[in-house]
Coordinates of C-alpha atoms in Angstrom, one line a residue:
M1 CA -40.5 2.6 7.8
S2 CA -39.9 4.4 4.5
P3 CA -41.4 3.0 1.2
D4 CA -37.9 1.7 0.1
G5 CA -37.6 -0.4 3.3
L6 CA -35.0 1.8 5.0
A7 CA -35.5 3.4 8.3
P8 CA -36.6 7.0 8.4
D9 CA -33.9 9.7 9.1
A10 CA -34.7 10.0 12.8
E11 CA -33.7 6.4 13.3
H12 CA -30.4 6.6 11.4
V13 CA -28.1 5.9 14.3
P14 CA -24.5 5.0 13.4
A15 CA -24.1 1.3 13.5
D16 CA -20.7 1.6 15.3
A17 CA -21.8 4.2 17.8
N18 CA -21.7 1.9 20.8
I19 CA -19.2 -0.8 19.9
P20 CA -16.5 -1.7 22.6
D21 CA -12.9 -0.6 22.3
N22 CA -11.9 -4.2 21.9
Y23 CA -14.5 -4.9 19.3
V24 CA -12.3 -6.8 16.8
S25 CA -10.8 -9.3 19.3
F26 CA -14.1 -9.7 21.2
T27 CA -16.0 -10.4 18.1
L28 CA -13.5 -12.9 16.7
K29 CA -13.5 -14.7 20.1
H30 CA -17.2 -14.8 20.8
E31 CA -18.9 -14.9 17.4
K32 CA -18.5 -18.4 16.0
A33 CA -17.7 -18.7 12.3
L34 CA -19.4 -21.2 10.0
P35 CA -17.5 -24.5 9.7
P36 CA -14.8 -24.9 7.0
V37 CA -16.0 -25.8 3.5
G38 CA -15.2 -29.3 2.3
W39 CA -16.4 -31.6 -0.4
E40 CA -19.0 -33.0 1.9
N41 CA -20.8 -29.7 2.5
I42 CA -19.8 -27.5 -0.4
A43 CA -23.2 -27.8 -2.2
N44 CA -24.9 -26.3 0.8
E45 CA -22.3 -23.5 1.3
L46 CA -22.2 -22.1 -2.2
N47 CA -24.1 -18.9 -3.0
W48 CA -25.8 -20.3 -6.1
L49 CA -27.0 -16.9 -7.4
H50 CA -23.4 -15.6 -7.4
V51 CA -22.2 -18.9 -8.9
A52 CA -24.7 -18.6 -11.7
I53 CA -23.8 -15.0 -12.5
L54 CA -20.0 -15.3 -12.2
F55 CA -19.8 -18.5 -14.2
G56 CA -22.8 -18.2 -16.4
T57 CA -21.9 -14.9 -18.0
P58 CA -18.5 -15.9 -19.3
I59 CA -19.8 -19.2 -20.6
L60 CA -22.7 -17.4 -22.4
G61 CA -20.5 -14.6 -23.6
F62 CA -17.7 -16.7 -25.1
A63 CA -20.1 -19.2 -26.6
G64 CA -22.0 -16.3 -28.2
A65 CA -18.8 -14.7 -29.5
F66 CA -18.0 -18.0 -31.3
F67 CA -21.1 -17.6 -33.5
T68 CA -21.2 -13.7 -33.6
P69 CA -18.9 -11.6 -35.7
L70 CA -17.5 -8.5 -34.0
R71 CA -18.2 -5.3 -35.8
W72 CA -15.9 -2.4 -35.2
Q73 CA -18.8 -0.1 -34.1
T74 CA -19.8 -2.7 -31.5
A75 CA -16.2 -3.1 -30.3
L76 CA -15.9 0.6 -29.8
W77 CA -19.2 0.8 -28.0
S78 CA -18.3 -2.2 -25.8
V79 CA -15.1 -0.5 -24.7
L80 CA -16.9 2.8 -24.1
Y81 CA -19.6 1.1 -22.0
Y82 CA -16.9 -0.9 -20.1
Y83 CA -15.4 2.4 -19.0
M84 CA -18.8 4.0 -18.2
T85 CA -19.9 1.1 -16.0
G86 CA -16.4 0.7 -14.6
L87 CA -16.4 4.4 -13.6
G88 CA -19.8 3.8 -12.0
I89 CA -17.9 1.5 -9.6
T90 CA -14.6 3.3 -9.2
A91 CA -15.7 7.0 -9.3
G92 CA -19.2 6.3 -7.9
Y93 CA -19.5 3.3 -5.6
H94 CA -15.9 3.5 -4.4
R95 CA -14.5 7.0 -4.2
L96 CA -17.8 8.9 -3.9
W97 CA -20.1 6.8 -1.8
A98 CA -17.8 4.4 0.1
H99 CA -15.1 7.0 0.9
R100 CA -16.8 10.4 0.4
S101 CA -13.6 11.7 -1.2
Y102 CA -15.6 14.4 -3.2
N103 CA -19.0 15.9 -3.5
A104 CA -21.1 15.1 -6.6
S105 CA -24.0 17.0 -8.1
R106 CA -27.3 15.3 -8.4
P107 CA -27.0 14.7 -12.2
L108 CA -23.5 13.1 -11.6
Q109 CA -24.9 11.0 -8.8
Y110 CA -27.7 9.7 -11.0
F111 CA -25.3 9.0 -13.8
L112 CA -22.9 7.1 -11.5
A113 CA -25.7 5.2 -9.8
L114 CA -27.1 4.0 -13.2
C115 CA -23.6 3.1 -14.6
G116 CA -22.8 1.3 -11.3
A117 CA -26.0 -0.7 -11.6
G118 CA -24.9 -1.7 -15.1
A119 CA -21.7 -3.2 -13.6
V120 CA -23.9 -5.7 -11.7
Q121 CA -22.1 -5.7 -8.4
G122 CA -24.9 -5.0 -6.0
S123 CA -26.5 -1.8 -4.9
I124 CA -24.5 1.2 -3.7
R125 CA -25.7 0.6 -0.2
W126 CA -24.6 -3.1 -0.2
W127 CA -21.3 -2.5 -1.9
A128 CA -20.2 0.4 0.2
R129 CA -21.1 -1.3 3.4
G130 CA -18.8 -4.3 2.6
H131 CA -16.0 -2.0 1.3
R132 CA -16.0 0.1 4.5
A133 CA -15.7 -3.1 6.5
H134 CA -12.8 -4.1 4.3
H135 CA -11.0 -0.9 5.1
R136 CA -11.7 -0.9 8.8
Y137 CA -10.8 -4.6 9.3
T138 CA -8.2 -5.1 6.5
D139 CA -6.5 -8.5 6.5
T140 CA -8.6 -9.8 9.5
D141 CA -11.4 -12.3 9.5
L142 CA -13.9 -9.4 9.7
D143 CA -12.6 -8.3 6.2
P144 CA -15.0 -9.7 3.6
Y145 CA -12.2 -10.3 1.1
N146 CA -9.3 -10.9 3.5
A147 CA -6.2 -11.2 1.3
H148 CA -4.5 -13.5 3.8
K149 CA -6.9 -16.2 2.7
G150 CA -5.3 -16.3 -0.8
L151 CA -5.5 -14.7 -4.2
L152 CA -8.4 -16.8 -5.4
W153 CA -10.5 -16.1 -2.2
S154 CA -10.0 -12.3 -2.4
H155 CA -10.7 -12.3 -6.1
I156 CA -13.9 -14.3 -6.4
G157 CA -14.1 -17.0 -3.6
W158 CA -15.6 -14.7 -1.0
M159 CA -18.6 -14.2 -3.4
L160 CA -19.1 -17.9 -4.4
L161 CA -19.4 -19.1 -0.8
K162 CA -21.8 -18.0 1.9
P163 CA -20.0 -15.6 4.3
R164 CA -18.1 -17.7 6.9
R165 CA -18.9 -15.1 9.6
K166 CA -20.8 -11.9 10.0
L167 CA -18.9 -8.9 8.6
G168 CA -17.4 -6.4 11.0
V169 CA -19.7 -3.5 11.8
A170 CA -19.5 -0.5 9.5
D171 CA -21.6 2.6 9.6
I172 CA -23.6 3.6 6.4
S173 CA -26.1 5.9 8.0
D174 CA -24.9 8.7 5.7
L175 CA -25.9 6.5 2.7
S176 CA -29.2 5.6 4.2
K177 CA -30.1 9.3 4.2
N178 CA -29.1 9.8 0.6
D179 CA -32.3 9.7 -1.5
I180 CA -30.4 8.7 -4.7
V181 CA -28.8 5.8 -2.9
R182 CA -32.1 4.8 -1.5
W183 CA -33.8 5.0 -5.0
Q184 CA -31.1 2.8 -6.6
H185 CA -31.3 0.3 -3.7
R186 CA -35.1 0.1 -4.0
Y187 CA -35.1 -0.4 -7.8
Y188 CA -31.8 -2.2 -8.1
L189 CA -33.1 -5.3 -9.9
Q190 CA -34.9 -3.2 -12.6
L191 CA -31.8 -1.0 -13.0
L192 CA -29.6 -4.1 -13.2
F193 CA -31.4 -5.6 -16.2
S194 CA -31.9 -2.2 -17.8
M195 CA -28.4 -0.9 -17.6
G196 CA -26.6 -4.2 -17.6
I197 CA -28.4 -5.9 -20.6
I198 CA -31.0 -3.7 -22.3
V199 CA -29.2 -0.4 -22.7
P200 CA -26.0 -1.8 -24.3
T201 CA -28.0 -4.1 -26.6
L202 CA -30.4 -1.3 -27.6
V203 CA -27.6 1.1 -28.5
A204 CA -25.9 -1.4 -30.8
G205 CA -29.2 -2.5 -32.3
L206 CA -30.8 0.9 -32.9
G207 CA -27.5 2.5 -33.8
W208 CA -26.1 0.2 -36.5
G209 CA -28.3 -2.8 -36.5
D210 CA -26.1 -5.2 -34.5
W211 CA -28.6 -6.5 -32.0
K212 CA -26.9 -9.8 -31.4
G213 CA -23.4 -8.3 -31.2
G214 CA -24.7 -5.7 -28.8
Y215 CA -26.0 -8.4 -26.5
V216 CA -23.0 -10.6 -26.7
Y217 CA -20.2 -8.1 -26.6
A218 CA -21.5 -4.8 -25.1
A219 CA -23.7 -6.5 -22.5
I220 CA -22.4 -10.0 -21.6
L221 CA -18.7 -10.0 -22.3
R222 CA -18.4 -6.4 -21.3
L223 CA -19.9 -7.4 -17.9
V224 CA -17.4 -10.2 -17.5
F225 CA -14.5 -7.7 -18.0
V226 CA -16.0 -5.2 -15.6
H227 CA -16.4 -7.9 -13.0
H228 CA -12.9 -9.1 -13.1
S229 CA -11.5 -5.7 -13.4
T230 CA -13.1 -4.6 -10.2
F231 CA -12.3 -7.9 -8.5
C232 CA -8.6 -7.3 -9.2
V233 CA -8.7 -4.4 -6.7
N234 CA -9.4 -6.9 -4.0
S235 CA -7.0 -9.5 -5.2
L236 CA -4.2 -8.4 -7.5
A237 CA -3.8 -5.0 -5.7
H238 CA -3.1 -6.9 -2.4
W239 CA -0.6 -9.2 -4.0
L240 CA 1.4 -7.5 -6.8
G241 CA 3.6 -4.5 -6.4
E242 CA 5.4 -2.3 -3.9
T243 CA 4.5 -0.7 -0.6
P244 CA 5.9 2.9 -0.9
F245 CA 3.7 4.4 1.9
D246 CA 3.3 1.6 4.5
D247 CA 3.8 -2.2 4.7
K248 CA 1.7 -2.9 7.8
H249 CA -1.1 -4.4 5.6
T250 CA -1.3 -6.2 2.2
P251 CA -2.3 -3.3 -0.2
R252 CA 0.3 -2.6 -2.9
D253 CA 1.0 -0.2 -5.8
H254 CA 1.5 -1.5 -9.3
M255 CA 1.0 0.0 -12.8
L256 CA -0.3 -3.3 -14.2
T257 CA -3.1 -3.4 -11.6
A258 CA -3.9 0.2 -12.3
L259 CA -4.3 -0.6 -16.0
V260 CA -6.8 -3.4 -15.4
T261 CA -8.8 -1.6 -12.7
I262 CA -9.3 1.8 -14.3
G263 CA -6.8 3.4 -12.0
E264 CA -7.4 1.6 -8.7
G265 CA -4.0 -0.1 -8.8
Y266 CA -2.1 2.4 -6.6
H267 CA -3.7 0.6 -3.7
N268 CA -1.0 1.1 -1.1
F269 CA -1.6 4.9 -1.4
H270 CA -5.3 4.4 -1.2
H271 CA -5.3 2.4 2.0
Q272 CA -3.1 4.9 3.7
F273 CA -5.1 7.9 2.5
P274 CA -8.6 6.5 1.7
M275 CA -10.3 9.9 1.8
D276 CA -8.1 11.2 -1.1
Y277 CA -10.0 11.4 -4.4
R278 CA -6.8 10.2 -6.1
N279 CA -5.1 6.8 -6.3
A280 CA -2.2 7.9 -8.3
I281 CA -0.4 11.1 -7.2
K282 CA 2.2 11.5 -10.0
W283 CA 1.1 13.0 -13.3
Y284 CA 2.3 10.1 -15.4
Q285 CA 0.6 7.3 -13.3
Y286 CA -2.5 5.8 -14.9
D287 CA -5.6 6.8 -13.0
P288 CA -8.5 7.7 -15.4
T289 CA -10.9 7.7 -12.4
K290 CA -9.0 10.6 -10.9
W291 CA -9.0 12.4 -14.3
F292 CA -12.8 11.8 -14.6
I293 CA -13.5 13.3 -11.2
W294 CA -11.2 16.3 -11.9
A295 CA -12.9 16.9 -15.2
C296 CA -16.3 16.8 -13.5
Q297 CA -15.1 19.4 -11.1
Q298 CA -14.0 21.6 -14.1
I299 CA -17.5 21.7 -15.5
G300 CA -19.3 22.1 -12.2
L301 CA -20.5 18.5 -11.6
A302 CA -18.2 17.8 -8.7
S303 CA -16.7 19.8 -5.9
H304 CA -14.7 19.6 -2.6
L305 CA -12.2 17.1 -4.0
K306 CA -10.3 15.9 -1.0
V307 CA -6.5 15.7 -1.0
F308 CA -4.4 14.4 1.9
P309 CA -1.8 17.0 3.1
E310 CA 1.3 16.6 0.9
N311 CA 3.5 16.9 4.0
E312 CA 1.9 13.8 5.5
V313 CA 2.1 11.9 2.3
R314 CA 5.8 12.5 2.1
K315 CA 6.2 11.4 5.7
G316 CA 4.8 8.1 4.7
Q317 CA 7.1 7.8 1.8
L318 CA 10.1 8.8 3.9
T319 CA 9.2 6.3 6.6
M320 CA 9.3 3.4 4.1
Q321 CA 12.5 4.7 2.5
L322 CA 14.2 4.8 5.9
K323 CA 12.9 1.4 6.7
R324 CA 14.4 -0.1 3.5
L325 CA 17.7 1.7 4.2
R326 CA 17.6 0.3 7.7
E327 CA 17.2 -3.2 6.2
T328 CA 20.2 -2.6 3.9
Q329 CA 22.1 -1.2 6.8
E330 CA 21.5 -4.3 8.9
L331 CA 23.4 -6.4 6.3
L332 CA 26.6 -4.4 6.7
T333 CA 29.3 -4.8 9.2
W334 CA 29.9 -1.7 11.4
P335 CA 32.7 -0.7 13.8
S336 CA 32.4 -2.0 17.4
D337 CA 30.4 0.1 19.8
N338 CA 32.8 2.6 21.4
S339 CA 31.6 1.5 24.8
H340 CA 33.3 -1.9 24.2
L341 CA 36.7 -0.4 23.5
A342 CA 39.5 -0.3 26.1
V343 CA 40.6 3.1 27.3
I344 CA 44.4 3.4 27.6
N345 CA 46.9 6.1 28.4
W346 CA 49.6 7.3 26.1
E347 CA 52.4 5.4 27.8
S348 CA 50.5 2.1 27.5
Y349 CA 49.7 2.8 23.9
Q350 CA 53.4 3.4 23.0
E351 CA 54.5 0.3 24.9
Q352 CA 52.0 -2.0 23.1
A353 CA 52.9 -0.4 19.7
K354 CA 56.3 -2.0 20.1
S355 CA 54.8 -5.5 19.5
R356 CA 52.0 -4.7 17.1
P357 CA 51.3 -2.0 14.5
L358 CA 49.1 0.4 16.4
I359 CA 48.4 4.0 15.2
C360 CA 46.5 6.7 16.9
V361 CA 44.2 8.9 14.8
G362 CA 41.6 11.2 16.3
G363 CA 41.8 9.8 19.8
F364 CA 41.3 6.2 18.7
I365 CA 43.9 3.4 18.6
H366 CA 43.9 1.4 15.4
D367 CA 45.5 -2.0 14.6
V368 CA 46.6 -1.8 11.0
T369 CA 48.3 -5.2 10.8
D370 CA 46.2 -6.4 7.8
F371 CA 46.6 -3.1 5.9
L372 CA 50.3 -2.4 6.0
D373 CA 50.8 -3.9 2.5
E374 CA 47.5 -2.6 1.2
H375 CA 48.0 1.1 2.0
P376 CA 47.8 3.0 -1.4
G377 CA 50.6 5.5 -0.2
G378 CA 52.9 2.7 0.6
R379 CA 53.8 0.7 3.8
H380 CA 56.4 3.2 4.9
L381 CA 53.7 5.9 5.6
L382 CA 52.0 3.6 8.1
T383 CA 55.1 2.2 9.8
K384 CA 56.6 5.6 10.5
N385 CA 53.5 6.5 12.5
I386 CA 53.3 3.3 14.6
G387 CA 53.2 4.4 18.2
R388 CA 52.6 8.0 17.2
D389 CA 49.7 10.4 16.8
A390 CA 48.9 10.5 13.1
T391 CA 45.8 12.7 13.3
T392 CA 47.3 15.7 11.5
A393 CA 48.8 13.6 8.8
F394 CA 45.5 11.7 8.2
F395 CA 43.2 14.7 8.2
G396 CA 45.1 16.6 5.4
G397 CA 48.6 17.2 6.7
V398 CA 49.9 14.6 4.3
Y399 CA 46.7 13.5 2.6
D400 CA 43.0 14.5 3.2
H401 CA 41.7 11.0 3.2
S402 CA 38.4 10.0 1.5
N403 CA 35.2 8.9 3.2
A404 CA 36.0 5.3 2.3
A405 CA 39.3 5.6 4.1
H406 CA 37.6 7.0 7.2
N407 CA 35.0 4.2 7.1
L408 CA 37.7 1.5 6.8
L409 CA 39.9 3.0 9.5
A410 CA 37.0 3.0 11.9
M411 CA 36.7 -0.8 11.4
K412 CA 40.3 -1.2 12.8
R413 CA 39.6 0.6 16.2
V414 CA 40.8 -1.4 19.1
G415 CA 41.0 1.2 21.8
I416 CA 40.5 4.8 23.0
L417 CA 43.3 7.1 24.1
H418 CA 42.5 8.5 27.5
G419 CA 42.0 12.2 27.1
G420 CA 43.4 12.0 23.7
S421 CA 40.7 13.4 21.4
P422 CA 42.1 16.7 20.2
H423 CA 39.8 19.7 20.4
G424 CA 38.0 20.4 17.1
L425 CA 37.9 16.8 16.0
E426 CA 34.7 15.7 17.7
D427 CA 32.8 15.8 14.4
K428 CA 35.4 13.5 12.8
M429 CA 35.1 10.8 15.5
I430 CA 32.1 9.4 13.7
P431 CA 33.0 7.9 10.3
P432 CA 31.0 9.3 7.3
S433 CA 29.0 6.1 6.7
Q434 CA 27.6 6.4 10.3
R435 CA 26.7 10.1 10.4
L436 CA 23.5 9.4 8.5
R437 CA 22.9 6.0 9.9
V438 CA 19.2 5.2 10.4
A439 CA 18.6 4.7 14.1
R440 CA 15.6 3.3 15.9
Y441 CA 13.9 5.5 18.4
N442 CA 15.4 3.7 21.4
E443 CA 18.9 4.1 20.0
I444 CA 18.8 7.9 19.8
G445 CA 20.7 9.7 22.5
T446 CA 23.1 6.8 23.2
S447 CA 26.6 8.1 23.2
G448 CA 28.5 4.9 22.9
Y449 CA 30.9 6.0 25.5
S450 CA 28.9 5.6 28.7
S451 CA 30.2 2.3 29.7
A452 CA 33.8 2.7 28.6
A453 CA 36.2 2.1 31.5
L454 CA 39.8 3.1 32.0
S455 CA 41.8 0.0 31.7
D456 CA 45.3 1.0 30.8
G457 CA 45.6 -1.5 28.0
E458 CA 43.3 -4.2 29.2
G459 CA 41.8 -6.0 26.2
L460 CA 44.1 -4.5 23.5
L461 CA 46.6 -7.3 23.3
G462 CA 44.0 -10.0 24.1

């Protein structure tokens, strides 16, 4: 055993090396969860250390602020230290150590490890282990902050209560080999108090004599804001916004969440492409964590910034765009499947046209009863073509009809003329609105004519 309590390198076997293929379902079925929390057992089920930290700091901070004037120097320092410790989580704990989205030099690793300790959210090792479980088991009971349990649970509830079941397995053998991660884990309590309380207070006290303000604003209240900023990644980012890359799980993209989480609000992108060092991919989207990592690369402190292939990112976007188009498409009424139309010969068509206004265009028979008085060119142009083939007139002989006219005409199909589709009009048999129609994979290749049967007028007069 090494001095920091972690196993030596030779024993760093990945925790998930030998799990079964049905690990999730097997675990949920065979590992019993703790009983539900109720008023009768809540005192025993609370994590009192977390309760003290998460409720004690805002009470102490806001009470102290009531008796402590805020100096402008302290306000600026508090905001600066908020971003420093916030980046310790977003650029360090999250994108560097949990997701390995870039490589950081040793000085940058030490800086992020110290700033992350000042955010008081556990050691790198503890935080990254839980976050990797969150990504692997998103929205299941093996996810420590499962969004399906509600906004309050995913924001703070999962920390206030003892875990209801053991977290899903997640490998952190790479972190156990990292000497800086091991150092921070071993001395975490000392670093927590030093970076969380002492440093922000000392800077304000030694810098401009505001010891009390440094403690209240830069240490305590700054910590409250860092906490809830980070917690919003687990809660708000799974509740507010859109799903432009995938809607299989709860993560969403929203600018408001990005603003309160130092750029982590484009969460739908992040869950689709977790190894990407970015959260925001457009230049105007707010992601200071991305900018910080990029800036570190420019001065040689970071390297190997991972970016998911643009082609695959665009596929994800296209998939969701097509899905939304499909949803809109399902709300519209479309022409009957051609396979359901009766197939009739020319003589039968002419005979039936004597008793109802039928017009042949492009090999299809159309009933224009309800359009005779609505035709923009006048009723006479339709009535003179009843019982005739008006294909030439419709396709530019008299007027080259609009896409809207093609779409509307297709809705009036009642039959197919046997052998009547003129050569060269095959591309016009499908109305414009359907040529780009979004099809499911099992619809592709269906002609729509396979089951049409020659009926010599059956079904037309009905």
